[in-house]
Amino acid sequence: MIVYRHRKTGNLYLKLDEAKNCTNANDGQLMVYYCEYGKENPMKFVREKTEFLEKFEAVKL
């Protein structure tokens, strides 16, 4: 799994997986499933892959 930093806030997130959106309006859209990094009960999120790659950068810890 890869850790990413949000470019604007500096917060760290763990990329968990990728998935395909199968809703009618967005069928086939690639999504990234990720969560807050380093938290006991991390909040989980889903974001369109292109947008994720624009707003986040991979970091080495």
C-alpha positions as a printed NumPy array, in Angstrom:
array([[  0.   ,   0.   ,   0.   ],
       [  1.18 ,   3.492,  -0.787],
       [  1.016,   6.59 ,   1.449],
       [ -0.012,   9.852,  -0.203],
       [  0.106,  13.492,   0.93 ],
       [ -2.741,  15.834,   0.044],
       [ -1.022,  18.682,  -1.809],
       [ -3.162,  21.425,  -0.232],
       [ -3.528,  20.281,   3.4  ],
       [ -0.422,  18.124,   3.853],
       [ -2.528,  15.377,   5.481],
       [ -1.431,  11.783,   4.908],
       [ -3.612,   9.028,   3.454],
       [ -3.153,   5.353,   2.718],
       [ -4.246,   4.124,  -0.698],
       [ -6.131,   0.889,  -0.067],
       [ -7.282,  -0.156,  -3.52 ],
       [ -8.772,   0.85 ,  -6.855],
       [-12.246,   0.032,  -8.134],
       [-14.501,   0.585, -11.132],
       [-17.581,   2.771, -10.683],
       [-20.598,   0.883, -12.042],
       [-23.332,   3.457, -11.509],
       [-25.232,   4.29 , -14.701],
       [-23.992,   7.872, -15.01 ],
       [-20.32 ,   7.004, -14.378],
       [-20.034,   3.424, -15.593],
       [-16.404,   2.411, -16.029],
       [-14.924,   5.373, -14.137],
       [-11.806,   4.337, -12.178],
       [-11.924,   5.166,  -8.469],
       [ -9.364,   5.175,  -5.643],
       [-10.345,   3.847,  -2.207],
       [ -8.207,   5.41 ,   0.542],
       [ -8.182,   6.252,   4.255],
       [ -6.565,   8.573,   6.764],
       [ -3.049,   7.431,   7.648],
       [ -1.913,   6.85 ,  11.218],
       [ -5.304,   7.154,  12.93 ],
       [ -6.862,   4.569,  15.236],
       [-10.251,   4.653,  13.466],
       [ -9.446,   6.159,  10.061],
       [-12.165,   7.697,   7.925],
       [-12.375,   6.054,   4.486],
       [-12.93 ,   7.833,   1.17 ],
       [-13.481,   7.195,  -2.538],
       [-12.374,   9.618,  -5.248],
       [-12.145,   9.486,  -9.047],
       [ -8.613,   8.324,  -9.929],
       [ -7.669,  11.274, -12.158],
       [ -8.727,  13.758,  -9.487],
       [ -6.914,  11.746,  -6.796],
       [ -3.654,  11.856,  -8.754],
       [ -4.021,  15.637,  -9.252],
       [ -4.607,  16.368,  -5.559],
       [ -2.276,  13.825,  -3.91 ],
       [  1.402,  12.913,  -4.213],
       [  3.072,   9.673,  -3.173],
       [  5.515,   9.969,  -0.247],
       [  8.192,   7.699,   1.162],
       [  8.138,   7.333,   4.921]])
